[in-house]
């Protein structure tokens, strides 16, 4: 049974493969009834996605996924229910996009020196109007035959410590939460188990996030083992946060993942959609 709620999805307004409209149509075919579009540091896809969702009767949540630097690691904060026209948020996004642009140029130079000329141009053409992300570099490496798949591109060239990696100084955690709150949204710590942190340090991150005004954390990210859901549900409850869930779907090439194709929501914590207008009508969180 797919989940009727998916609050973490990407379109080609950032590093997703589908247009916002095609993404919404796919989510609809997968029986998703409520969804958020959460592109990296971008609100460009929201208007189209919302239009498509309205025409298909899908409940739509305006979202974003902001990149944050916390103790030298990249952390992601999802904003849900944001006003995409809010001026502080828009200025912040422009700032993040500039950092992405500078990093992309540096990555292109590094990859060229490693024997991959044309990486920046290739990544740019795949990104189209969106700002270049590491995913675009990875897709270009696959399409040019340099690696067999995205995973290999990240593992060999794009991860921290690998030849094509360029560190980026994203905004501080507090600032991301502040932008989201100013824009009227709820800040959600994305995929907490994907960071290179032991449990003690992860709890510290969650503490800092909560102190900054964060309201939720993802207790379900795609398909995950039940013990992870239990751990995340408990952490969420201990820190007084609400739970969110999403697939983090990027592309139909990820054959193991679909919009809504996520593990069941745990009973251990209140859902982030608690209190949203008529959302309870859409899904029993414990179902
Ligand atoms: P960026 O924000 O430009 O640094 O790119 C980060 C994005 O790269 C993430 O949002 C993921 O979509 C993607 N990514 C990171 N690591 C991997 C990986 N090992 N395999 C596939 N995609 C990855
Ligand atoms: Mn991504
Ligand atoms: Mn993320
Ligand atoms: Mn994501």
PDB file of C-alpha atoms and ligand atoms in Angstrom:
ATOM      1  CA  UNK A   1       0.000   0.000   0.000  1.00  0.00           C
ATOM      2  CA  UNK A   2       1.546   3.327  -0.979  1.00  0.00           C
ATOM      3  CA  UNK A   3       1.351   6.178   1.481  1.00  0.00           C
ATOM      4  CA  UNK A   4      -1.326   8.743   0.720  1.00  0.00           C
ATOM      5  CA  UNK A   5       0.970  11.461   2.033  1.00  0.00           C
ATOM      6  CA  UNK A   6       4.362  12.270   0.548  1.00  0.00           C
ATOM      7  CA  UNK A   7       5.949  15.457   1.842  1.00  0.00           C
ATOM      8  CA  UNK A   8       9.362  15.256   0.168  1.00  0.00           C
ATOM      9  CA  UNK A   9       9.572  15.225  -3.630  1.00  0.00           C
ATOM     10  CA  UNK A  10      11.808  16.798  -6.295  1.00  0.00           C
ATOM     11  CA  UNK A  11      11.101  18.188  -9.763  1.00  0.00           C
ATOM     12  CA  UNK A  12      13.371  19.529 -12.474  1.00  0.00           C
ATOM     13  CA  UNK A  13      13.201  22.920 -10.768  1.00  0.00           C
ATOM     14  CA  UNK A  14      16.159  21.422  -8.856  1.00  0.00           C
ATOM     15  CA  UNK A  15      17.659  17.940  -9.315  1.00  0.00           C
ATOM     16  CA  UNK A  16      14.528  15.948 -10.094  1.00  0.00           C
ATOM     17  CA  UNK A  17      14.065  14.476 -13.553  1.00  0.00           C
ATOM     18  CA  UNK A  18      10.371  15.297 -14.080  1.00  0.00           C
ATOM     19  CA  UNK A  19       8.652  18.607 -14.687  1.00  0.00           C
ATOM     20  CA  UNK A  20       6.479  19.670 -11.758  1.00  0.00           C
ATOM     21  CA  UNK A  21       3.374  18.741 -13.759  1.00  0.00           C
ATOM     22  CA  UNK A  22       4.654  15.275 -14.677  1.00  0.00           C
ATOM     23  CA  UNK A  23       5.727  14.658 -11.089  1.00  0.00           C
ATOM     24  CA  UNK A  24       2.254  15.488  -9.786  1.00  0.00           C
ATOM     25  CA  UNK A  25       0.667  13.264 -12.436  1.00  0.00           C
ATOM     26  CA  UNK A  26       2.927  10.380 -11.405  1.00  0.00           C
ATOM     27  CA  UNK A  27       2.126  10.924  -7.725  1.00  0.00           C
ATOM     28  CA  UNK A  28      -1.562  10.856  -8.622  1.00  0.00           C
ATOM     29  CA  UNK A  29      -1.140   7.539 -10.460  1.00  0.00           C
ATOM     30  CA  UNK A  30       0.575   6.195  -7.330  1.00  0.00           C
ATOM     31  CA  UNK A  31      -2.472   7.113  -5.222  1.00  0.00           C
ATOM     32  CA  UNK A  32      -0.782   9.983  -3.418  1.00  0.00           C
ATOM     33  CA  UNK A  33      -3.541  12.257  -2.094  1.00  0.00           C
ATOM     34  CA  UNK A  34      -1.401  14.902  -0.370  1.00  0.00           C
ATOM     35  CA  UNK A  35       2.047  15.990  -1.468  1.00  0.00           C
ATOM     36  CA  UNK A  36       4.665  18.666  -1.024  1.00  0.00           C
ATOM     37  CA  UNK A  37       7.140  19.718  -3.698  1.00  0.00           C
ATOM     38  CA  UNK A  38      10.447  20.311  -1.897  1.00  0.00           C
ATOM     39  CA  UNK A  39      13.071  21.324  -4.424  1.00  0.00           C
ATOM     40  CA  UNK A  40      16.596  22.160  -3.290  1.00  0.00           C
ATOM     41  CA  UNK A  41      16.890  25.893  -2.582  1.00  0.00           C
ATOM     42  CA  UNK A  42      14.175  26.683  -5.120  1.00  0.00           C
ATOM     43  CA  UNK A  43      10.491  27.597  -5.252  1.00  0.00           C
ATOM     44  CA  UNK A  44      10.408  27.768  -9.062  1.00  0.00           C
ATOM     45  CA  UNK A  45       8.373  24.605  -9.549  1.00  0.00           C
ATOM     46  CA  UNK A  46       5.665  25.364  -7.002  1.00  0.00           C
ATOM     47  CA  UNK A  47       3.196  27.299  -9.137  1.00  0.00           C
ATOM     48  CA  UNK A  48       3.074  24.649 -11.887  1.00  0.00           C
ATOM     49  CA  UNK A  49       2.902  21.814  -9.377  1.00  0.00           C
ATOM     50  CA  UNK A  50       0.089  23.444  -7.473  1.00  0.00           C
ATOM     51  CA  UNK A  51      -1.901  23.985 -10.664  1.00  0.00           C
ATOM     52  CA  UNK A  52      -1.451  20.342 -11.659  1.00  0.00           C
ATOM     53  CA  UNK A  53      -2.377  19.143  -8.167  1.00  0.00           C
ATOM     54  CA  UNK A  54      -5.530  21.249  -8.118  1.00  0.00           C
ATOM     55  CA  UNK A  55      -6.665  19.863 -11.442  1.00  0.00           C
ATOM     56  CA  UNK A  56      -6.152  16.274 -10.222  1.00  0.00           C
ATOM     57  CA  UNK A  57      -7.679  16.797  -6.775  1.00  0.00           C
ATOM     58  CA  UNK A  58      -4.391  16.290  -4.905  1.00  0.00           C
ATOM     59  CA  UNK A  59      -3.902  18.303  -1.763  1.00  0.00           C
ATOM     60  CA  UNK A  60      -0.750  20.377  -2.305  1.00  0.00           C
ATOM     61  CA  UNK A  61       1.715  21.719   0.254  1.00  0.00           C
ATOM     62  CA  UNK A  62       4.168  24.456  -0.785  1.00  0.00           C
ATOM     63  CA  UNK A  63       7.633  23.255   0.180  1.00  0.00           C
ATOM     64  CA  UNK A  64      11.383  23.651  -0.170  1.00  0.00           C
ATOM     65  CA  UNK A  65      14.524  21.800   0.934  1.00  0.00           C
ATOM     66  CA  UNK A  66      17.284  24.116   2.150  1.00  0.00           C
ATOM     67  CA  UNK A  67      20.945  23.118   2.334  1.00  0.00           C
ATOM     68  CA  UNK A  68      22.622  23.920   5.629  1.00  0.00           C
ATOM     69  CA  UNK A  69      26.192  23.619   6.922  1.00  0.00           C
ATOM     70  CA  UNK A  70      26.279  22.254  10.458  1.00  0.00           C
ATOM     71  CA  UNK A  71      29.628  21.383  12.031  1.00  0.00           C
ATOM     72  CA  UNK A  72      31.137  20.950   8.569  1.00  0.00           C
ATOM     73  CA  UNK A  73      28.518  18.532   7.301  1.00  0.00           C
ATOM     74  CA  UNK A  74      25.699  19.180   4.830  1.00  0.00           C
ATOM     75  CA  UNK A  75      22.302  18.980   6.521  1.00  0.00           C
ATOM     76  CA  UNK A  76      18.936  19.406   4.803  1.00  0.00           C
ATOM     77  CA  UNK A  77      15.966  21.269   6.245  1.00  0.00           C
ATOM     78  CA  UNK A  78      12.583  20.934   4.593  1.00  0.00           C
ATOM     79  CA  UNK A  79      10.120  23.816   4.826  1.00  0.00           C
ATOM     80  CA  UNK A  80       6.422  22.976   4.586  1.00  0.00           C
ATOM     81  CA  UNK A  81       3.567  25.406   4.072  1.00  0.00           C
ATOM     82  CA  UNK A  82       5.805  28.306   3.045  1.00  0.00           C
ATOM     83  CA  UNK A  83       4.771  31.487   1.294  1.00  0.00           C
ATOM     84  CA  UNK A  84       7.030  31.278  -1.784  1.00  0.00           C
ATOM     85  CA  UNK A  85       6.869  35.036  -2.297  1.00  0.00           C
ATOM     86  CA  UNK A  86       8.183  35.990   1.152  1.00  0.00           C
ATOM     87  CA  UNK A  87      11.081  38.413   0.688  1.00  0.00           C
ATOM     88  CA  UNK A  88      13.614  37.075   3.244  1.00  0.00           C
ATOM     89  CA  UNK A  89      13.187  33.573   1.873  1.00  0.00           C
ATOM     90  CA  UNK A  90      13.552  34.774  -1.711  1.00  0.00           C
ATOM     91  CA  UNK A  91      16.716  36.734  -0.905  1.00  0.00           C
ATOM     92  CA  UNK A  92      18.078  33.692   0.890  1.00  0.00           C
ATOM     93  CA  UNK A  93      17.339  31.407  -2.019  1.00  0.00           C
ATOM     94  CA  UNK A  94      19.146  33.791  -4.376  1.00  0.00           C
ATOM     95  CA  UNK A  95      22.156  33.665  -2.044  1.00  0.00           C
ATOM     96  CA  UNK A  96      22.134  29.843  -1.999  1.00  0.00           C
ATOM     97  CA  UNK A  97      21.852  29.715  -5.787  1.00  0.00           C
ATOM     98  CA  UNK A  98      24.908  31.954  -6.099  1.00  0.00           C
ATOM     99  CA  UNK A  99      26.858  29.561  -3.890  1.00  0.00           C
ATOM    100  CA  UNK A 100      25.711  26.686  -6.072  1.00  0.00           C
ATOM    101  CA  UNK A 101      26.849  28.513  -9.201  1.00  0.00           C
ATOM    102  CA  UNK A 102      30.309  29.253  -7.768  1.00  0.00           C
ATOM    103  CA  UNK A 103      30.645  25.653  -6.571  1.00  0.00           C
ATOM    104  CA  UNK A 104      29.558  24.270  -9.965  1.00  0.00           C
ATOM    105  CA  UNK A 105      32.304  26.232 -11.727  1.00  0.00           C
ATOM    106  CA  UNK A 106      34.893  24.947  -9.242  1.00  0.00           C
ATOM    107  CA  UNK A 107      33.601  21.377  -9.643  1.00  0.00           C
ATOM    108  CA  UNK A 108      33.815  21.687 -13.422  1.00  0.00           C
ATOM    109  CA  UNK A 109      37.445  22.776 -13.126  1.00  0.00           C
ATOM    110  CA  UNK A 110      38.331  19.934 -10.785  1.00  0.00           C
ATOM    111  CA  UNK A 111      36.644  17.339 -12.955  1.00  0.00           C
ATOM    112  CA  UNK A 112      38.336  18.750 -16.077  1.00  0.00           C
ATOM    113  CA  UNK A 113      41.714  18.348 -14.378  1.00  0.00           C
ATOM    114  CA  UNK A 114      40.786  14.744 -13.582  1.00  0.00           C
ATOM    115  CA  UNK A 115      40.215  14.016 -17.245  1.00  0.00           C
ATOM    116  CA  UNK A 116      36.551  14.950 -17.659  1.00  0.00           C
ATOM    117  CA  UNK A 117      36.469  18.054 -19.827  1.00  0.00           C
ATOM    118  CA  UNK A 118      33.024  19.403 -20.563  1.00  0.00           C
ATOM    119  CA  UNK A 119      31.545  18.356 -17.207  1.00  0.00           C
ATOM    120  CA  UNK A 120      30.259  21.821 -16.329  1.00  0.00           C
ATOM    121  CA  UNK A 121      28.728  22.377 -19.771  1.00  0.00           C
ATOM    122  CA  UNK A 122      27.212  18.893 -19.662  1.00  0.00           C
ATOM    123  CA  UNK A 123      25.764  19.375 -16.194  1.00  0.00           C
ATOM    124  CA  UNK A 124      24.427  22.784 -17.174  1.00  0.00           C
ATOM    125  CA  UNK A 125      22.639  21.477 -20.208  1.00  0.00           C
ATOM    126  CA  UNK A 126      20.998  18.725 -18.129  1.00  0.00           C
ATOM    127  CA  UNK A 127      19.976  21.280 -15.508  1.00  0.00           C
ATOM    128  CA  UNK A 128      18.270  23.501 -18.077  1.00  0.00           C
ATOM    129  CA  UNK A 129      16.912  26.507 -16.236  1.00  0.00           C
ATOM    130  CA  UNK A 130      17.605  25.050 -12.801  1.00  0.00           C
ATOM    131  CA  UNK A 131      20.799  25.715 -10.881  1.00  0.00           C
ATOM    132  CA  UNK A 132      23.408  22.999 -11.272  1.00  0.00           C
ATOM    133  CA  UNK A 133      23.528  20.402  -8.483  1.00  0.00           C
ATOM    134  CA  UNK A 134      25.836  17.455  -7.910  1.00  0.00           C
ATOM    135  CA  UNK A 135      23.074  15.232  -9.283  1.00  0.00           C
ATOM    136  CA  UNK A 136      23.396  16.976 -12.668  1.00  0.00           C
ATOM    137  CA  UNK A 137      27.132  16.306 -12.702  1.00  0.00           C
ATOM    138  CA  UNK A 138      26.414  12.681 -11.802  1.00  0.00           C
ATOM    139  CA  UNK A 139      23.818  12.340 -14.579  1.00  0.00           C
ATOM    140  CA  UNK A 140      26.255  13.836 -17.064  1.00  0.00           C
ATOM    141  CA  UNK A 141      28.970  11.351 -16.034  1.00  0.00           C
ATOM    142  CA  UNK A 142      26.504   8.503 -16.624  1.00  0.00           C
ATOM    143  CA  UNK A 143      25.333   9.851 -19.983  1.00  0.00           C
ATOM    144  CA  UNK A 144      28.928  10.406 -21.150  1.00  0.00           C
ATOM    145  CA  UNK A 145      29.745   6.799 -20.249  1.00  0.00           C
ATOM    146  CA  UNK A 146      32.267   7.671 -17.522  1.00  0.00           C
ATOM    147  CA  UNK A 147      30.398   5.658 -14.869  1.00  0.00           C
ATOM    148  CA  UNK A 148      27.657   3.046 -14.975  1.00  0.00           C
ATOM    149  CA  UNK A 149      25.172   4.748 -12.669  1.00  0.00           C
ATOM    150  CA  UNK A 150      24.555   7.697 -10.345  1.00  0.00           C
ATOM    151  CA  UNK A 151      25.690   5.829  -7.258  1.00  0.00           C
ATOM    152  CA  UNK A 152      29.060   5.154  -8.865  1.00  0.00           C
ATOM    153  CA  UNK A 153      29.421   8.804  -9.871  1.00  0.00           C
ATOM    154  CA  UNK A 154      28.897   9.896  -6.268  1.00  0.00           C
ATOM    155  CA  UNK A 155      30.995   7.134  -4.791  1.00  0.00           C
ATOM    156  CA  UNK A 156      33.997   7.681  -7.047  1.00  0.00           C
ATOM    157  CA  UNK A 157      33.913  11.378  -7.861  1.00  0.00           C
ATOM    158  CA  UNK A 158      31.332  13.520  -6.110  1.00  0.00           C
ATOM    159  CA  UNK A 159      31.238  12.555  -2.450  1.00  0.00           C
ATOM    160  CA  UNK A 160      33.201  14.411   0.172  1.00  0.00           C
ATOM    161  CA  UNK A 161      36.889  13.566  -0.196  1.00  0.00           C
ATOM    162  CA  UNK A 162      36.503  12.463  -3.832  1.00  0.00           C
ATOM    163  CA  UNK A 163      38.217  14.239  -6.745  1.00  0.00           C
ATOM    164  CA  UNK A 164      35.218  16.213  -8.006  1.00  0.00           C
ATOM    165  CA  UNK A 165      34.017  17.301  -4.568  1.00  0.00           C
ATOM    166  CA  UNK A 166      34.037  20.967  -3.653  1.00  0.00           C
ATOM    167  CA  UNK A 167      32.845  21.914  -0.176  1.00  0.00           C
ATOM    168  CA  UNK A 168      30.169  24.548  -0.047  1.00  0.00           C
ATOM    169  CA  UNK A 169      29.514  26.920   2.805  1.00  0.00           C
ATOM    170  CA  UNK A 170      25.723  26.724   3.032  1.00  0.00           C
ATOM    171  CA  UNK A 171      23.677  28.807   5.473  1.00  0.00           C
ATOM    172  CA  UNK A 172      23.677  28.024   9.209  1.00  0.00           C
ATOM    173  CA  UNK A 173      20.939  25.788  10.612  1.00  0.00           C
ATOM    174  CA  UNK A 174      19.329  28.654  12.547  1.00  0.00           C
ATOM    175  CA  UNK A 175      19.066  30.766   9.446  1.00  0.00           C
ATOM    176  CA  UNK A 176      17.292  28.090   7.418  1.00  0.00           C
ATOM    177  CA  UNK A 177      14.742  27.602  10.197  1.00  0.00           C
ATOM    178  CA  UNK A 178      14.306  31.361  10.483  1.00  0.00           C
ATOM    179  CA  UNK A 179      13.659  31.824   6.754  1.00  0.00           C
ATOM    180  CA  UNK A 180      11.077  29.049   6.781  1.00  0.00           C
ATOM    181  CA  UNK A 181       9.321  30.460   9.839  1.00  0.00           C
ATOM    182  CA  UNK A 182       9.279  33.962   8.433  1.00  0.00           C
ATOM    183  CA  UNK A 183       7.686  32.547   5.316  1.00  0.00           C
ATOM    184  CA  UNK A 184       4.977  31.083   7.545  1.00  0.00           C
ATOM    185  CA  UNK A 185       6.166  27.497   7.165  1.00  0.00           C
ATOM    186  CA  UNK A 186       7.150  24.624   9.434  1.00  0.00           C
ATOM    187  CA  UNK A 187      10.792  23.514   9.474  1.00  0.00           C
ATOM    188  CA  UNK A 188      11.398  19.773   9.261  1.00  0.00           C
ATOM    189  CA  UNK A 189      14.788  18.079   9.660  1.00  0.00           C
ATOM    190  CA  UNK A 190      15.164  15.926   6.546  1.00  0.00           C
ATOM    191  CA  UNK A 191      16.317  12.272   6.511  1.00  0.00           C
ATOM    192  CA  UNK A 192      18.117  12.339   9.912  1.00  0.00           C
ATOM    193  CA  UNK A 193      19.821   8.963   9.419  1.00  0.00           C
ATOM    194  CA  UNK A 194      21.550   9.991   6.218  1.00  0.00           C
ATOM    195  CA  UNK A 195      24.150  12.203   7.889  1.00  0.00           C
ATOM    196  CA  UNK A 196      27.583  10.943   8.932  1.00  0.00           C
ATOM    197  CA  UNK A 197      26.732  11.339  12.637  1.00  0.00           C
ATOM    198  CA  UNK A 198      26.724   8.913  15.534  1.00  0.00           C
ATOM    199  CA  UNK A 199      23.596   8.864  17.661  1.00  0.00           C
ATOM    200  CA  UNK A 200      24.991  11.216  20.285  1.00  0.00           C
ATOM    201  CA  UNK A 201      25.863  13.809  17.666  1.00  0.00           C
ATOM    202  CA  UNK A 202      22.584  13.295  15.863  1.00  0.00           C
ATOM    203  CA  UNK A 203      20.764  14.058  19.104  1.00  0.00           C
ATOM    204  CA  UNK A 204      22.805  17.234  19.407  1.00  0.00           C
ATOM    205  CA  UNK A 205      21.807  18.238  15.890  1.00  0.00           C
ATOM    206  CA  UNK A 206      18.150  17.609  16.751  1.00  0.00           C
ATOM    207  CA  UNK A 207      18.561  19.683  19.947  1.00  0.00           C
ATOM    208  CA  UNK A 208      20.039  22.613  18.017  1.00  0.00           C
ATOM    209  CA  UNK A 209      17.322  22.289  15.397  1.00  0.00           C
ATOM    210  CA  UNK A 210      14.583  22.299  18.044  1.00  0.00           C
ATOM    211  CA  UNK A 211      16.121  25.285  19.861  1.00  0.00           C
ATOM    212  CA  UNK A 212      16.210  27.151  16.559  1.00  0.00           C
ATOM    213  CA  UNK A 213      12.468  26.688  16.187  1.00  0.00           C
ATOM    214  CA  UNK A 214      12.317  23.504  14.123  1.00  0.00           C
ATOM    215  CA  UNK A 215       8.968  21.759  14.456  1.00  0.00           C
ATOM    216  CA  UNK A 216       9.362  18.391  12.856  1.00  0.00           C
ATOM    217  CA  UNK A 217      11.671  15.675  11.605  1.00  0.00           C
ATOM    218  CA  UNK A 218      11.284  13.021   8.972  1.00  0.00           C
ATOM    219  CA  UNK A 219      10.563   9.742  10.696  1.00  0.00           C
ATOM    220  CA  UNK A 220       9.997   8.009   7.376  1.00  0.00           C
ATOM    221  CA  UNK A 221      12.272   8.642   4.387  1.00  0.00           C
ATOM    222  CA  UNK A 222      11.478   6.307   1.539  1.00  0.00           C
ATOM    223  CA  UNK A 223      11.495   2.603   2.316  1.00  0.00           C
ATOM    224  CA  UNK A 224      13.340   1.862   5.508  1.00  0.00           C
ATOM    225  CA  UNK A 225      13.699  -1.025   7.941  1.00  0.00           C
ATOM    226  CA  UNK A 226      11.122  -1.036  10.792  1.00  0.00           C
ATOM    227  CA  UNK A 227      13.809  -0.585  13.453  1.00  0.00           C
ATOM    228  CA  UNK A 228      14.796   2.722  11.831  1.00  0.00           C
ATOM    229  CA  UNK A 229      11.191   3.901  11.929  1.00  0.00           C
ATOM    230  CA  UNK A 230      11.005   2.992  15.616  1.00  0.00           C
ATOM    231  CA  UNK A 231      14.263   4.786  16.393  1.00  0.00           C
ATOM    232  CA  UNK A 232      13.212   7.920  14.502  1.00  0.00           C
ATOM    233  CA  UNK A 233       9.723   7.894  15.997  1.00  0.00           C
ATOM    234  CA  UNK A 234      11.240   7.728  19.483  1.00  0.00           C
ATOM    235  CA  UNK A 235      13.800  10.453  18.789  1.00  0.00           C
ATOM    236  CA  UNK A 236      11.030  12.629  17.401  1.00  0.00           C
ATOM    237  CA  UNK A 237       8.892  12.111  20.476  1.00  0.00           C
ATOM    238  CA  UNK A 238      11.797  12.620  22.927  1.00  0.00           C
ATOM    239  CA  UNK A 239      12.635  15.961  21.328  1.00  0.00           C
ATOM    240  CA  UNK A 240       9.037  17.127  21.258  1.00  0.00           C
ATOM    241  CA  UNK A 241       8.917  17.275  17.462  1.00  0.00           C
ATOM    242  CA  UNK A 242       6.257  16.191  14.993  1.00  0.00           C
ATOM    243  CA  UNK A 243       6.959  13.482  12.463  1.00  0.00           C
ATOM    244  CA  UNK A 244       6.987  13.961   8.717  1.00  0.00           C
ATOM    245  CA  UNK A 245       7.283  11.439   5.899  1.00  0.00           C
ATOM    246  CA  UNK A 246       8.367  11.523   2.287  1.00  0.00           C
ATOM    247  CA  UNK A 247       9.954   9.518  -0.478  1.00  0.00           C
ATOM    248  CA  UNK A 248      12.669  12.006  -1.536  1.00  0.00           C
ATOM    249  CA  UNK A 249      11.796  10.803  -5.032  1.00  0.00           C
ATOM    250  CA  UNK A 250      13.957  12.350  -7.775  1.00  0.00           C
ATOM    251  CA  UNK A 251      13.561  10.313 -10.933  1.00  0.00           C
ATOM    252  CA  UNK A 252      11.810   7.287 -12.462  1.00  0.00           C
ATOM    253  CA  UNK A 253      15.357   5.934 -12.954  1.00  0.00           C
ATOM    254  CA  UNK A 254      15.272   5.164  -9.235  1.00  0.00           C
ATOM    255  CA  UNK A 255      13.306   2.014  -9.943  1.00  0.00           C
ATOM    256  CA  UNK A 256      13.209   1.095  -6.259  1.00  0.00           C
ATOM    257  CA  UNK A 257      11.375   4.299  -5.307  1.00  0.00           C
ATOM    258  CA  UNK A 258       8.062   5.893  -6.282  1.00  0.00           C
ATOM    259  CA  UNK A 259       6.130   8.882  -4.964  1.00  0.00           C
ATOM    260  CA  UNK A 260       4.219   7.567  -1.969  1.00  0.00           C
ATOM    261  CA  UNK A 261       6.288   4.363  -1.935  1.00  0.00           C
ATOM    262  CA  UNK A 262       7.378   4.730   1.658  1.00  0.00           C
ATOM    263  CA  UNK A 263       7.270   2.782   4.916  1.00  0.00           C
ATOM    264  CA  UNK A 264       4.293   3.139   7.283  1.00  0.00           C
ATOM    265  CA  UNK A 265       4.176   6.113   9.628  1.00  0.00           C
ATOM    266  CA  UNK A 266       4.951   5.181  13.257  1.00  0.00           C
ATOM    267  CA  UNK A 267       2.450   5.586  16.088  1.00  0.00           C
ATOM    268  CA  UNK A 268       5.200   6.961  18.332  1.00  0.00           C
ATOM    269  CA  UNK A 269       4.936  10.664  17.464  1.00  0.00           C
ATOM    270  CA  UNK A 270       2.311  13.151  16.311  1.00  0.00           C
ATOM    271  CA  UNK A 271       2.304  13.815  12.567  1.00  0.00           C
ATOM    272  CA  UNK A 272       3.344  17.217  11.216  1.00  0.00           C
ATOM    273  CA  UNK A 273      -0.021  17.473   9.452  1.00  0.00           C
ATOM    274  CA  UNK A 274      -1.809  17.466  12.801  1.00  0.00           C
ATOM    275  CA  UNK A 275      -3.728  20.714  12.874  1.00  0.00           C
ATOM    276  CA  UNK A 276      -3.511  21.375   9.141  1.00  0.00           C
ATOM    277  CA  UNK A 277      -6.924  22.246   7.772  1.00  0.00           C
ATOM    278  CA  UNK A 278      -8.913  19.067   7.032  1.00  0.00           C
ATOM    279  CA  UNK A 279      -5.816  16.924   6.457  1.00  0.00           C
ATOM    280  CA  UNK A 280      -7.042  14.262   8.869  1.00  0.00           C
ATOM    281  CA  UNK A 281      -9.751  13.556   6.373  1.00  0.00           C
ATOM    282  CA  UNK A 282      -7.066  12.439   3.938  1.00  0.00           C
ATOM    283  CA  UNK A 283      -5.241   9.875   5.968  1.00  0.00           C
ATOM    284  CA  UNK A 284      -5.176   8.156   9.288  1.00  0.00           C
ATOM    285  CA  UNK A 285      -1.507   8.614  10.279  1.00  0.00           C
ATOM    286  CA  UNK A 286      -1.463   5.286  12.085  1.00  0.00           C
ATOM    287  CA  UNK A 287      -3.026   3.346   9.215  1.00  0.00           C
TER     288      UNK A 287
HETATM  289  P1  LIG B   1      24.031  19.087  -3.858  1.00  0.00           P
HETATM  290  O1  LIG B   1      22.907  19.710  -3.074  1.00  0.00           O
HETATM  291  O2  LIG B   1      24.243  19.773  -5.186  1.00  0.00           O
HETATM  292  O3  LIG B   1      25.294  18.928  -3.073  1.00  0.00           O
HETATM  293  O4  LIG B   1      23.547  17.639  -4.266  1.00  0.00           O
HETATM  294  C1  LIG B   1      23.048  16.792  -3.301  1.00  0.00           C
HETATM  295  C2  LIG B   1      22.086  15.833  -3.972  1.00  0.00           C
HETATM  296  O5  LIG B   1      22.806  14.790  -4.566  1.00  0.00           O
HETATM  297  C3  LIG B   1      21.152  15.159  -2.988  1.00  0.00           C
HETATM  298  O6  LIG B   1      20.003  15.919  -2.800  1.00  0.00           O
HETATM  299  C4  LIG B   1      20.827  13.870  -3.676  1.00  0.00           C
HETATM  300  O7  LIG B   1      19.744  14.064  -4.547  1.00  0.00           O
HETATM  301  C5  LIG B   1      22.060  13.586  -4.505  1.00  0.00           C
HETATM  302  N1  LIG B   1      22.926  12.557  -3.907  1.00  0.00           N
HETATM  303  C6  LIG B   1      23.793  12.699  -2.885  1.00  0.00           C
HETATM  304  N2  LIG B   1      24.444  11.547  -2.651  1.00  0.00           N
HETATM  305  C7  LIG B   1      23.979  10.652  -3.554  1.00  0.00           C
HETATM  306  C8  LIG B   1      24.264   9.281  -3.856  1.00  0.00           C
HETATM  307  N3  LIG B   1      25.180   8.597  -3.164  1.00  0.00           N
HETATM  308  N4  LIG B   1      23.589   8.708  -4.865  1.00  0.00           N
HETATM  309  C9  LIG B   1      22.678   9.388  -5.589  1.00  0.00           C
HETATM  310  N5  LIG B   1      22.373  10.673  -5.353  1.00  0.00           N
HETATM  311  C10 LIG B   1      23.015  11.296  -4.363  1.00  0.00           C
HETATM  312 MN1  LIG B   2      18.538  15.905  -4.440  1.00  0.00          MN
HETATM  313 MN1  LIG B   3      18.041  15.906   1.117  1.00  0.00          MN
HETATM  314 MN1  LIG B   4      15.429  15.778  -1.047  1.00  0.00          MN
END
